[in-house]
JSON list of C-alpha atoms in Angstrom, two decimals:
[
{"chain": "A", "resi": 1, "resn": "UNK", "atom": "CA", "xyz": [-16.42, 123.21, 125.44]},
{"chain": "A", "resi": 2, "resn": "UNK", "atom": "CA", "xyz": [-15.04, 120.52, 127.75]},
{"chain": "A", "resi": 3, "resn": "UNK", "atom": "CA", "xyz": [-16.49, 117.26, 129.04]},
{"chain": "A", "resi": 4, "resn": "UNK", "atom": "CA", "xyz": [-16.32, 114.87, 132.07]},
{"chain": "A", "resi": 5, "resn": "UNK", "atom": "CA", "xyz": [-17.05, 111.50, 133.55]},
{"chain": "A", "resi": 6, "resn": "UNK", "atom": "CA", "xyz": [-16.15, 109.45, 136.97]},
{"chain": "A", "resi": 7, "resn": "UNK", "atom": "CA", "xyz": [-14.08, 106.69, 136.83]},
{"chain": "A", "resi": 8, "resn": "UNK", "atom": "CA", "xyz": [-13.32, 104.11, 139.73]},
{"chain": "A", "resi": 9, "resn": "UNK", "atom": "CA", "xyz": [-11.93, 107.27, 142.33]},
{"chain": "A", "resi": 10, "resn": "UNK", "atom": "CA", "xyz": [-11.63, 110.29, 139.97]},
{"chain": "A", "resi": 11, "resn": "UNK", "atom": "CA", "xyz": [-13.21, 113.15, 137.93]},
{"chain": "A", "resi": 12, "resn": "UNK", "atom": "CA", "xyz": [-12.07, 113.30, 134.54]},
{"chain": "A", "resi": 13, "resn": "UNK", "atom": "CA", "xyz": [-11.90, 116.46, 132.50]},
{"chain": "A", "resi": 14, "resn": "UNK", "atom": "CA", "xyz": [-11.26, 115.73, 128.74]},
{"chain": "A", "resi": 15, "resn": "UNK", "atom": "CA", "xyz": [-12.21, 117.00, 125.16]},
{"chain": "A", "resi": 16, "resn": "UNK", "atom": "CA", "xyz": [-14.71, 115.66, 122.73]},
{"chain": "A", "resi": 17, "resn": "UNK", "atom": "CA", "xyz": [-13.28, 112.07, 123.55]},
{"chain": "A", "resi": 18, "resn": "UNK", "atom": "CA", "xyz": [-14.03, 109.40, 125.56]},
{"chain": "A", "resi": 19, "resn": "UNK", "atom": "CA", "xyz": [-13.06, 105.72, 125.79]},
{"chain": "A", "resi": 20, "resn": "UNK", "atom": "CA", "xyz": [-16.25, 104.84, 122.99]},
{"chain": "A", "resi": 21, "resn": "UNK", "atom": "CA", "xyz": [-14.51, 107.32, 120.61]},
{"chain": "A", "resi": 22, "resn": "UNK", "atom": "CA", "xyz": [-10.95, 105.22, 121.01]},
{"chain": "A", "resi": 23, "resn": "UNK", "atom": "CA", "xyz": [-12.54, 102.19, 120.42]},
{"chain": "A", "resi": 24, "resn": "UNK", "atom": "CA", "xyz": [-14.20, 102.90, 117.41]},
{"chain": "A", "resi": 25, "resn": "UNK", "atom": "CA", "xyz": [-10.78, 103.84, 115.96]},
{"chain": "A", "resi": 26, "resn": "UNK", "atom": "CA", "xyz": [-9.08, 100.83, 117.09]},
{"chain": "A", "resi": 27, "resn": "UNK", "atom": "CA", "xyz": [-11.65, 98.79, 115.57]},
{"chain": "A", "resi": 28, "resn": "UNK", "atom": "CA", "xyz": [-11.66, 100.75, 112.29]},
{"chain": "A", "resi": 29, "resn": "UNK", "atom": "CA", "xyz": [-8.02, 99.66, 112.45]},
{"chain": "A", "resi": 30, "resn": "UNK", "atom": "CA", "xyz": [-8.46, 96.00, 112.59]},
{"chain": "A", "resi": 31, "resn": "UNK", "atom": "CA", "xyz": [-11.05, 96.03, 110.23]},
{"chain": "A", "resi": 32, "resn": "UNK", "atom": "CA", "xyz": [-9.03, 97.60, 107.72]},
{"chain": "A", "resi": 33, "resn": "UNK", "atom": "CA", "xyz": [-6.52, 94.66, 108.07]},
{"chain": "A", "resi": 34, "resn": "UNK", "atom": "CA", "xyz": [-8.57, 91.80, 108.73]},
{"chain": "A", "resi": 35, "resn": "UNK", "atom": "CA", "xyz": [-11.94, 92.47, 107.34]},
{"chain": "A", "resi": 36, "resn": "UNK", "atom": "CA", "xyz": [-14.79, 92.10, 109.68]},
{"chain": "A", "resi": 37, "resn": "UNK", "atom": "CA", "xyz": [-13.69, 91.52, 113.22]},
{"chain": "A", "resi": 38, "resn": "UNK", "atom": "CA", "xyz": [-16.08, 91.09, 116.81]},
{"chain": "A", "resi": 39, "resn": "UNK", "atom": "CA", "xyz": [-15.19, 93.28, 119.71]},
{"chain": "A", "resi": 40, "resn": "UNK", "atom": "CA", "xyz": [-15.44, 92.53, 123.51]},
{"chain": "A", "resi": 41, "resn": "UNK", "atom": "CA", "xyz": [-14.78, 94.90, 126.23]},
{"chain": "A", "resi": 42, "resn": "UNK", "atom": "CA", "xyz": [-15.48, 95.52, 130.42]},
{"chain": "A", "resi": 43, "resn": "UNK", "atom": "CA", "xyz": [-15.39, 97.92, 132.66]},
{"chain": "A", "resi": 44, "resn": "UNK", "atom": "CA", "xyz": [-16.48, 98.63, 136.00]},
{"chain": "A", "resi": 45, "resn": "UNK", "atom": "CA", "xyz": [-16.84, 102.49, 136.10]},
{"chain": "A", "resi": 46, "resn": "UNK", "atom": "CA", "xyz": [-19.39, 105.16, 134.79]},
{"chain": "A", "resi": 47, "resn": "UNK", "atom": "CA", "xyz": [-16.32, 106.20, 132.23]},
{"chain": "A", "resi": 48, "resn": "UNK", "atom": "CA", "xyz": [-16.19, 102.49, 130.56]},
{"chain": "A", "resi": 49, "resn": "UNK", "atom": "CA", "xyz": [-20.06, 103.25, 129.55]},
{"chain": "A", "resi": 50, "resn": "UNK", "atom": "CA", "xyz": [-19.28, 104.93, 126.13]},
{"chain": "A", "resi": 51, "resn": "UNK", "atom": "CA", "xyz": [-16.50, 101.98, 125.42]},
{"chain": "A", "resi": 52, "resn": "UNK", "atom": "CA", "xyz": [-19.17, 99.09, 126.17]},
{"chain": "A", "resi": 53, "resn": "UNK", "atom": "CA", "xyz": [-21.24, 100.76, 123.59]},
{"chain": "A", "resi": 54, "resn": "UNK", "atom": "CA", "xyz": [-18.93, 100.95, 120.66]},
{"chain": "A", "resi": 55, "resn": "UNK", "atom": "CA", "xyz": [-18.11, 97.19, 120.76]},
{"chain": "A", "resi": 56, "resn": "UNK", "atom": "CA", "xyz": [-20.26, 93.70, 119.64]},
{"chain": "A", "resi": 57, "resn": "UNK", "atom": "CA", "xyz": [-20.36, 93.13, 123.58]},
{"chain": "A", "resi": 58, "resn": "UNK", "atom": "CA", "xyz": [-19.75, 94.75, 126.68]},
{"chain": "A", "resi": 59, "resn": "UNK", "atom": "CA", "xyz": [-19.53, 93.84, 130.08]},
{"chain": "A", "resi": 60, "resn": "UNK", "atom": "CA", "xyz": [-20.07, 96.09, 133.57]},
{"chain": "A", "resi": 61, "resn": "UNK", "atom": "CA", "xyz": [-17.56, 93.80, 136.36]},
{"chain": "A", "resi": 62, "resn": "UNK", "atom": "CA", "xyz": [-16.42, 93.87, 139.46]},
{"chain": "A", "resi": 63, "resn": "UNK", "atom": "CA", "xyz": [-12.80, 93.04, 140.20]},
{"chain": "A", "resi": 64, "resn": "UNK", "atom": "CA", "xyz": [-10.91, 89.82, 138.17]},
{"chain": "A", "resi": 65, "resn": "UNK", "atom": "CA", "xyz": [-12.75, 87.27, 139.83]},
{"chain": "A", "resi": 66, "resn": "UNK", "atom": "CA", "xyz": [-15.59, 87.91, 137.75]},
{"chain": "A", "resi": 67, "resn": "UNK", "atom": "CA", "xyz": [-13.61, 88.95, 134.58]},
{"chain": "A", "resi": 68, "resn": "UNK", "atom": "CA", "xyz": [-12.06, 85.68, 134.29]},
{"chain": "A", "resi": 69, "resn": "UNK", "atom": "CA", "xyz": [-15.69, 84.36, 134.59]},
{"chain": "A", "resi": 70, "resn": "UNK", "atom": "CA", "xyz": [-17.19, 86.63, 132.35]},
{"chain": "A", "resi": 71, "resn": "UNK", "atom": "CA", "xyz": [-14.13, 85.92, 129.52]},
{"chain": "A", "resi": 72, "resn": "UNK", "atom": "CA", "xyz": [-14.91, 81.46, 130.08]},
{"chain": "A", "resi": 73, "resn": "UNK", "atom": "CA", "xyz": [-18.97, 82.29, 130.14]},
{"chain": "A", "resi": 74, "resn": "UNK", "atom": "CA", "xyz": [-18.60, 84.18, 127.04]},
{"chain": "A", "resi": 75, "resn": "UNK", "atom": "CA", "xyz": [-15.45, 81.45, 125.41]},
{"chain": "A", "resi": 76, "resn": "UNK", "atom": "CA", "xyz": [-18.28, 78.78, 126.06]},
{"chain": "A", "resi": 77, "resn": "UNK", "atom": "CA", "xyz": [-16.18, 76.57, 127.73]},
{"chain": "A", "resi": 78, "resn": "UNK", "atom": "CA", "xyz": [-18.01, 74.13, 129.96]},
{"chain": "A", "resi": 79, "resn": "UNK", "atom": "CA", "xyz": [-18.68, 74.10, 133.64]},
{"chain": "A", "resi": 80, "resn": "UNK", "atom": "CA", "xyz": [-15.94, 71.66, 134.35]},
{"chain": "A", "resi": 81, "resn": "UNK", "atom": "CA", "xyz": [-13.63, 73.59, 133.60]},
{"chain": "A", "resi": 82, "resn": "UNK", "atom": "CA", "xyz": [-15.08, 76.72, 135.64]},
{"chain": "A", "resi": 83, "resn": "UNK", "atom": "CA", "xyz": [-15.30, 74.16, 138.58]},
{"chain": "A", "resi": 84, "resn": "UNK", "atom": "CA", "xyz": [-11.89, 72.93, 138.47]},
{"chain": "A", "resi": 85, "resn": "UNK", "atom": "CA", "xyz": [-10.76, 77.22, 138.03]},
{"chain": "A", "resi": 86, "resn": "UNK", "atom": "CA", "xyz": [-12.64, 77.28, 141.34]},
{"chain": "A", "resi": 87, "resn": "UNK", "atom": "CA", "xyz": [-11.48, 74.69, 143.45]},
{"chain": "A", "resi": 88, "resn": "UNK", "atom": "CA", "xyz": [-7.47, 75.76, 142.38]},
{"chain": "A", "resi": 89, "resn": "UNK", "atom": "CA", "xyz": [-8.29, 79.39, 143.63]},
{"chain": "A", "resi": 90, "resn": "UNK", "atom": "CA", "xyz": [-10.06, 78.03, 146.78]},
{"chain": "A", "resi": 91, "resn": "UNK", "atom": "CA", "xyz": [-7.13, 75.55, 147.33]},
{"chain": "A", "resi": 92, "resn": "UNK", "atom": "CA", "xyz": [-4.44, 78.55, 146.62]},
{"chain": "A", "resi": 93, "resn": "UNK", "atom": "CA", "xyz": [-6.35, 80.99, 149.00]},
{"chain": "A", "resi": 94, "resn": "UNK", "atom": "CA", "xyz": [-6.44, 77.54, 151.97]},
{"chain": "A", "resi": 95, "resn": "UNK", "atom": "CA", "xyz": [-2.36, 77.20, 151.06]},
{"chain": "A", "resi": 96, "resn": "UNK", "atom": "CA", "xyz": [-2.15, 81.81, 152.12]},
{"chain": "A", "resi": 97, "resn": "UNK", "atom": "CA", "xyz": [-4.08, 80.76, 154.84]},
{"chain": "A", "resi": 98, "resn": "UNK", "atom": "CA", "xyz": [-1.88, 78.42, 156.39]},
{"chain": "A", "resi": 99, "resn": "UNK", "atom": "CA", "xyz": [1.69, 80.18, 155.92]},
{"chain": "A", "resi": 100, "resn": "UNK", "atom": "CA", "xyz": [-0.68, 83.14, 157.47]},
{"chain": "A", "resi": 101, "resn": "UNK", "atom": "CA", "xyz": [0.80, 83.76, 161.31]},
{"chain": "A", "resi": 102, "resn": "UNK", "atom": "CA", "xyz": [-1.84, 85.25, 163.83]},
{"chain": "A", "resi": 103, "resn": "UNK", "atom": "CA", "xyz": [0.02, 88.64, 164.11]},
{"chain": "A", "resi": 104, "resn": "UNK", "atom": "CA", "xyz": [-0.55, 88.74, 159.99]},
{"chain": "A", "resi": 105, "resn": "UNK", "atom": "CA", "xyz": [2.97, 87.76, 158.61]},
{"chain": "A", "resi": 106, "resn": "UNK", "atom": "CA", "xyz": [2.66, 85.23, 155.70]},
{"chain": "A", "resi": 107, "resn": "UNK", "atom": "CA", "xyz": [5.77, 83.50, 155.63]},
{"chain": "A", "resi": 108, "resn": "UNK", "atom": "CA", "xyz": [8.00, 82.46, 152.19]},
{"chain": "A", "resi": 109, "resn": "UNK", "atom": "CA", "xyz": [7.33, 78.53, 152.83]},
{"chain": "A", "resi": 110, "resn": "UNK", "atom": "CA", "xyz": [6.25, 76.38, 155.76]},
{"chain": "A", "resi": 111, "resn": "UNK", "atom": "CA", "xyz": [7.52, 77.47, 159.34]},
{"chain": "A", "resi": 112, "resn": "UNK", "atom": "CA", "xyz": [10.06, 74.40, 158.81]},
{"chain": "A", "resi": 113, "resn": "UNK", "atom": "CA", "xyz": [10.38, 74.83, 155.71]},
{"chain": "A", "resi": 114, "resn": "UNK", "atom": "CA", "xyz": [13.69, 76.51, 154.27]},
{"chain": "A", "resi": 115, "resn": "UNK", "atom": "CA", "xyz": [12.39, 79.89, 154.18]},
{"chain": "A", "resi": 116, "resn": "UNK", "atom": "CA", "xyz": [10.58, 80.53, 157.69]},
{"chain": "A", "resi": 117, "resn": "UNK", "atom": "CA", "xyz": [10.90, 84.40, 157.08]},
{"chain": "A", "resi": 118, "resn": "UNK", "atom": "CA", "xyz": [8.25, 87.32, 155.56]},
{"chain": "A", "resi": 119, "resn": "UNK", "atom": "CA", "xyz": [9.89, 88.81, 152.07]},
{"chain": "A", "resi": 120, "resn": "UNK", "atom": "CA", "xyz": [7.92, 92.04, 151.81]},
{"chain": "A", "resi": 121, "resn": "UNK", "atom": "CA", "xyz": [7.61, 91.83, 148.11]},
{"chain": "A", "resi": 122, "resn": "UNK", "atom": "CA", "xyz": [6.54, 88.32, 148.17]},
{"chain": "A", "resi": 123, "resn": "UNK", "atom": "CA", "xyz": [3.96, 89.33, 151.06]},
{"chain": "A", "resi": 124, "resn": "UNK", "atom": "CA", "xyz": [3.12, 91.67, 149.83]},
{"chain": "A", "resi": 125, "resn": "UNK", "atom": "CA", "xyz": [1.77, 89.79, 146.46]},
{"chain": "A", "resi": 126, "resn": "UNK", "atom": "CA", "xyz": [-0.15, 87.47, 148.71]},
{"chain": "A", "resi": 127, "resn": "UNK", "atom": "CA", "xyz": [-1.92, 90.14, 150.45]},
{"chain": "A", "resi": 128, "resn": "UNK", "atom": "CA", "xyz": [-3.45, 90.72, 146.70]},
{"chain": "A", "resi": 129, "resn": "UNK", "atom": "CA", "xyz": [-4.08, 87.49, 146.61]},
{"chain": "A", "resi": 130, "resn": "UNK", "atom": "CA", "xyz": [-6.14, 87.48, 149.77]},
{"chain": "A", "resi": 131, "resn": "UNK", "atom": "CA", "xyz": [-7.98, 90.49, 148.78]},
{"chain": "A", "resi": 132, "resn": "UNK", "atom": "CA", "xyz": [-9.28, 89.12, 145.19]},
{"chain": "A", "resi": 133, "resn": "UNK", "atom": "CA", "xyz": [-10.90, 86.31, 147.35]},
{"chain": "A", "resi": 134, "resn": "UNK", "atom": "CA", "xyz": [-12.55, 88.96, 150.09]},
{"chain": "A", "resi": 135, "resn": "UNK", "atom": "CA", "xyz": [-10.40, 88.12, 152.86]},
{"chain": "A", "resi": 136, "resn": "UNK", "atom": "CA", "xyz": [-10.11, 91.65, 153.87]},
{"chain": "A", "resi": 137, "resn": "UNK", "atom": "CA", "xyz": [-9.60, 90.86, 157.08]},
{"chain": "A", "resi": 138, "resn": "UNK", "atom": "CA", "xyz": [-6.63, 88.79, 156.56]},
{"chain": "A", "resi": 139, "resn": "UNK", "atom": "CA", "xyz": [-5.51, 91.43, 153.85]},
{"chain": "A", "resi": 140, "resn": "UNK", "atom": "CA", "xyz": [-5.81, 94.04, 156.33]},
{"chain": "A", "resi": 141, "resn": "UNK", "atom": "CA", "xyz": [-3.52, 92.41, 159.31]},
{"chain": "A", "resi": 142, "resn": "UNK", "atom": "CA", "xyz": [-1.16, 91.84, 156.68]},
{"chain": "A", "resi": 143, "resn": "UNK", "atom": "CA", "xyz": [-0.47, 94.50, 156.31]},
{"chain": "A", "resi": 144, "resn": "UNK", "atom": "CA", "xyz": [-0.76, 95.93, 159.12]},
{"chain": "A", "resi": 145, "resn": "UNK", "atom": "CA", "xyz": [2.35, 93.20, 160.25]},
{"chain": "A", "resi": 146, "resn": "UNK", "atom": "CA", "xyz": [4.57, 94.96, 157.50]},
{"chain": "A", "resi": 147, "resn": "UNK", "atom": "CA", "xyz": [3.57, 98.65, 157.36]},
{"chain": "A", "resi": 148, "resn": "UNK", "atom": "CA", "xyz": [5.47, 98.86, 161.28]},
{"chain": "A", "resi": 149, "resn": "UNK", "atom": "CA", "xyz": [8.47, 97.59, 159.62]},
{"chain": "A", "resi": 150, "resn": "UNK", "atom": "CA", "xyz": [8.91, 100.84, 157.88]},
{"chain": "A", "resi": 151, "resn": "UNK", "atom": "CA", "xyz": [12.51, 102.11, 157.91]},
{"chain": "A", "resi": 152, "resn": "UNK", "atom": "CA", "xyz": [12.74, 106.20, 158.47]},
{"chain": "A", "resi": 153, "resn": "UNK", "atom": "CA", "xyz": [13.47, 106.85, 155.21]},
{"chain": "A", "resi": 154, "resn": "UNK", "atom": "CA", "xyz": [10.12, 105.38, 153.94]},
{"chain": "A", "resi": 155, "resn": "UNK", "atom": "CA", "xyz": [11.52, 102.07, 152.48]},
{"chain": "A", "resi": 156, "resn": "UNK", "atom": "CA", "xyz": [11.01, 98.13, 154.07]},
{"chain": "A", "resi": 157, "resn": "UNK", "atom": "CA", "xyz": [13.66, 95.54, 155.05]},
{"chain": "A", "resi": 158, "resn": "UNK", "atom": "CA", "xyz": [14.05, 92.95, 152.30]},
{"chain": "A", "resi": 159, "resn": "UNK", "atom": "CA", "xyz": [13.52, 90.60, 154.70]},
{"chain": "A", "resi": 160, "resn": "UNK", "atom": "CA", "xyz": [11.80, 90.61, 158.10]},
{"chain": "A", "resi": 161, "resn": "UNK", "atom": "CA", "xyz": [11.44, 87.82, 161.05]},
{"chain": "A", "resi": 162, "resn": "UNK", "atom": "CA", "xyz": [8.45, 86.29, 162.44]},
{"chain": "A", "resi": 163, "resn": "UNK", "atom": "CA", "xyz": [8.30, 89.21, 164.85]},
{"chain": "A", "resi": 164, "resn": "UNK", "atom": "CA", "xyz": [8.60, 92.05, 161.89]},
{"chain": "A", "resi": 165, "resn": "UNK", "atom": "CA", "xyz": [12.11, 92.96, 163.14]},
{"chain": "A", "resi": 166, "resn": "UNK", "atom": "CA", "xyz": [14.62, 93.40, 160.10]},
{"chain": "A", "resi": 167, "resn": "UNK", "atom": "CA", "xyz": [16.65, 89.99, 158.95]},
{"chain": "A", "resi": 168, "resn": "UNK", "atom": "CA", "xyz": [17.70, 91.02, 155.83]},
{"chain": "A", "resi": 169, "resn": "UNK", "atom": "CA", "xyz": [20.65, 89.79, 154.00]},
{"chain": "A", "resi": 170, "resn": "UNK", "atom": "CA", "xyz": [20.92, 92.14, 151.18]},
{"chain": "A", "resi": 171, "resn": "UNK", "atom": "CA", "xyz": [20.43, 95.94, 150.71]},
{"chain": "A", "resi": 172, "resn": "UNK", "atom": "CA", "xyz": [16.94, 97.63, 149.86]},
{"chain": "A", "resi": 173, "resn": "UNK", "atom": "CA", "xyz": [14.75, 96.05, 147.61]},
{"chain": "A", "resi": 174, "resn": "UNK", "atom": "CA", "xyz": [12.83, 98.98, 145.67]},
{"chain": "A", "resi": 175, "resn": "UNK", "atom": "CA", "xyz": [9.84, 97.13, 144.45]},
{"chain": "A", "resi": 176, "resn": "UNK", "atom": "CA", "xyz": [9.45, 95.88, 147.77]},
{"chain": "A", "resi": 177, "resn": "UNK", "atom": "CA", "xyz": [8.23, 99.62, 148.93]},
{"chain": "A", "resi": 178, "resn": "UNK", "atom": "CA", "xyz": [6.04, 99.77, 145.51]},
{"chain": "A", "resi": 179, "resn": "UNK", "atom": "CA", "xyz": [4.27, 96.73, 146.04]},
{"chain": "A", "resi": 180, "resn": "UNK", "atom": "CA", "xyz": [3.22, 96.94, 150.06]},
{"chain": "A", "resi": 181, "resn": "UNK", "atom": "CA", "xyz": [2.03, 100.99, 148.22]},
{"chain": "A", "resi": 182, "resn": "UNK", "atom": "CA", "xyz": [0.59, 99.16, 145.79]},
{"chain": "A", "resi": 183, "resn": "UNK", "atom": "CA", "xyz": [-1.31, 96.41, 147.99]},
{"chain": "A", "resi": 184, "resn": "UNK", "atom": "CA", "xyz": [-2.41, 98.97, 150.42]},
{"chain": "A", "resi": 185, "resn": "UNK", "atom": "CA", "xyz": [-4.21, 100.55, 147.69]},
{"chain": "A", "resi": 186, "resn": "UNK", "atom": "CA", "xyz": [-5.70, 97.72, 146.17]},
{"chain": "A", "resi": 187, "resn": "UNK", "atom": "CA", "xyz": [-7.07, 96.79, 150.00]},
{"chain": "A", "resi": 188, "resn": "UNK", "atom": "CA", "xyz": [-8.65, 100.46, 150.62]},
{"chain": "A", "resi": 189, "resn": "UNK", "atom": "CA", "xyz": [-9.77, 100.40, 147.16]},
{"chain": "A", "resi": 190, "resn": "UNK", "atom": "CA", "xyz": [-11.97, 97.03, 147.81]},
{"chain": "A", "resi": 191, "resn": "UNK", "atom": "CA", "xyz": [-12.77, 97.42, 151.15]},
{"chain": "A", "resi": 192, "resn": "UNK", "atom": "CA", "xyz": [-13.31, 100.71, 151.64]},
{"chain": "A", "resi": 193, "resn": "UNK", "atom": "CA", "xyz": [-11.43, 101.06, 155.17]},
{"chain": "A", "resi": 194, "resn": "UNK", "atom": "CA", "xyz": [-10.98, 104.71, 155.36]},
{"chain": "A", "resi": 195, "resn": "UNK", "atom": "CA", "xyz": [-9.99, 104.16, 159.24]},
{"chain": "A", "resi": 196, "resn": "UNK", "atom": "CA", "xyz": [-6.84, 102.00, 157.70]},
{"chain": "A", "resi": 197, "resn": "UNK", "atom": "CA", "xyz": [-6.47, 104.31, 155.23]},
{"chain": "A", "resi": 198, "resn": "UNK", "atom": "CA", "xyz": [-5.91, 107.29, 157.70]},
{"chain": "A", "resi": 199, "resn": "UNK", "atom": "CA", "xyz": [-3.87, 105.28, 160.43]},
{"chain": "A", "resi": 200, "resn": "UNK", "atom": "CA", "xyz": [-1.30, 104.67, 157.95]},
{"chain": "A", "resi": 201, "resn": "UNK", "atom": "CA", "xyz": [-1.64, 107.75, 155.63]},
{"chain": "A", "resi": 202, "resn": "UNK", "atom": "CA", "xyz": [1.74, 109.35, 156.85]},
{"chain": "A", "resi": 203, "resn": "UNK", "atom": "CA", "xyz": [3.77, 105.72, 156.18]},
{"chain": "A", "resi": 204, "resn": "UNK", "atom": "CA", "xyz": [2.11, 106.20, 152.77]},
{"chain": "A", "resi": 205, "resn": "UNK", "atom": "CA", "xyz": [3.28, 109.47, 152.03]},
{"chain": "A", "resi": 206, "resn": "UNK", "atom": "CA", "xyz": [6.60, 108.71, 153.39]},
{"chain": "A", "resi": 207, "resn": "UNK", "atom": "CA", "xyz": [7.37, 105.60, 151.20]},
{"chain": "A", "resi": 208, "resn": "UNK", "atom": "CA", "xyz": [5.89, 107.50, 147.95]},
{"chain": "A", "resi": 209, "resn": "UNK", "atom": "CA", "xyz": [8.88, 110.27, 148.87]},
{"chain": "A", "resi": 210, "resn": "UNK", "atom": "CA", "xyz": [11.42, 107.20, 149.47]},
{"chain": "A", "resi": 211, "resn": "UNK", "atom": "CA", "xyz": [10.37, 106.23, 145.96]},
{"chain": "A", "resi": 212, "resn": "UNK", "atom": "CA", "xyz": [10.06, 109.79, 143.87]},
{"chain": "A", "resi": 213, "resn": "UNK", "atom": "CA", "xyz": [13.79, 110.09, 144.66]},
{"chain": "A", "resi": 214, "resn": "UNK", "atom": "CA", "xyz": [14.91, 107.07, 143.11]},
{"chain": "A", "resi": 215, "resn": "UNK", "atom": "CA", "xyz": [13.25, 108.39, 139.55]},
{"chain": "A", "resi": 216, "resn": "UNK", "atom": "CA", "xyz": [16.36, 108.52, 137.33]},
{"chain": "A", "resi": 217, "resn": "UNK", "atom": "CA", "xyz": [16.16, 112.08, 134.55]},
{"chain": "A", "resi": 218, "resn": "UNK", "atom": "CA", "xyz": [14.99, 109.32, 132.19]},
{"chain": "A", "resi": 219, "resn": "UNK", "atom": "CA", "xyz": [11.78, 108.45, 134.75]},
{"chain": "A", "resi": 220, "resn": "UNK", "atom": "CA", "xyz": [13.58, 104.98, 135.33]},
{"chain": "A", "resi": 221, "resn": "UNK", "atom": "CA", "xyz": [13.78, 103.27, 139.17]},
{"chain": "A", "resi": 222, "resn": "UNK", "atom": "CA", "xyz": [17.06, 102.38, 139.92]},
{"chain": "A", "resi": 223, "resn": "UNK", "atom": "CA", "xyz": [17.04, 99.82, 143.01]},
{"chain": "A", "resi": 224, "resn": "UNK", "atom": "CA", "xyz": [20.12, 99.89, 145.46]},
{"chain": "A", "resi": 225, "resn": "UNK", "atom": "CA", "xyz": [20.36, 96.20, 145.20]},
{"chain": "A", "resi": 226, "resn": "UNK", "atom": "CA", "xyz": [20.33, 95.59, 141.18]}
]
């Protein structure tokens, strides 16, 4: 009596339910409160198909940029708005490239500026930007740089110098580790770089173990720093 469907990475086993049924229930709630409504949905895998069919308009997409593009098209913004958004995105990517050294390190500011250091937390967010821009090689060397700095317990330093050495001035920040893992996962899923996954599987496992030990009985994560 079970059903199954395929998501982005896994097969999901479930009962007599899917995203389509859930969306229909939600739409009915809105109709009871507001009357006639128009529904719009976006999906990126087979398990989203029932949802796409349940709404007035559904889009199958790949990635945040395409999601953004479809919303802009649907809302009817003029081409100038879209063009300005693309130009802003391109300029932002250029800034990330400028701040990245040949060894993958991405500085928090210009090398001659106030913060000629790599902060793993910010570094991970910059890597997410490179992934979204399709700059996979830069994202790869950026991840390579920061993963090599891992502490023995699976955490990462609060700050690094240009050679990847610990230059922390504060205790460990737990979200450092979480964001690096998140950027790593996003890179592997987007690039399908199985070789990189195998290379750092042990380090990733160590970091997951570190985070798991920080979980409070109420399912809160307490960082050692603040």
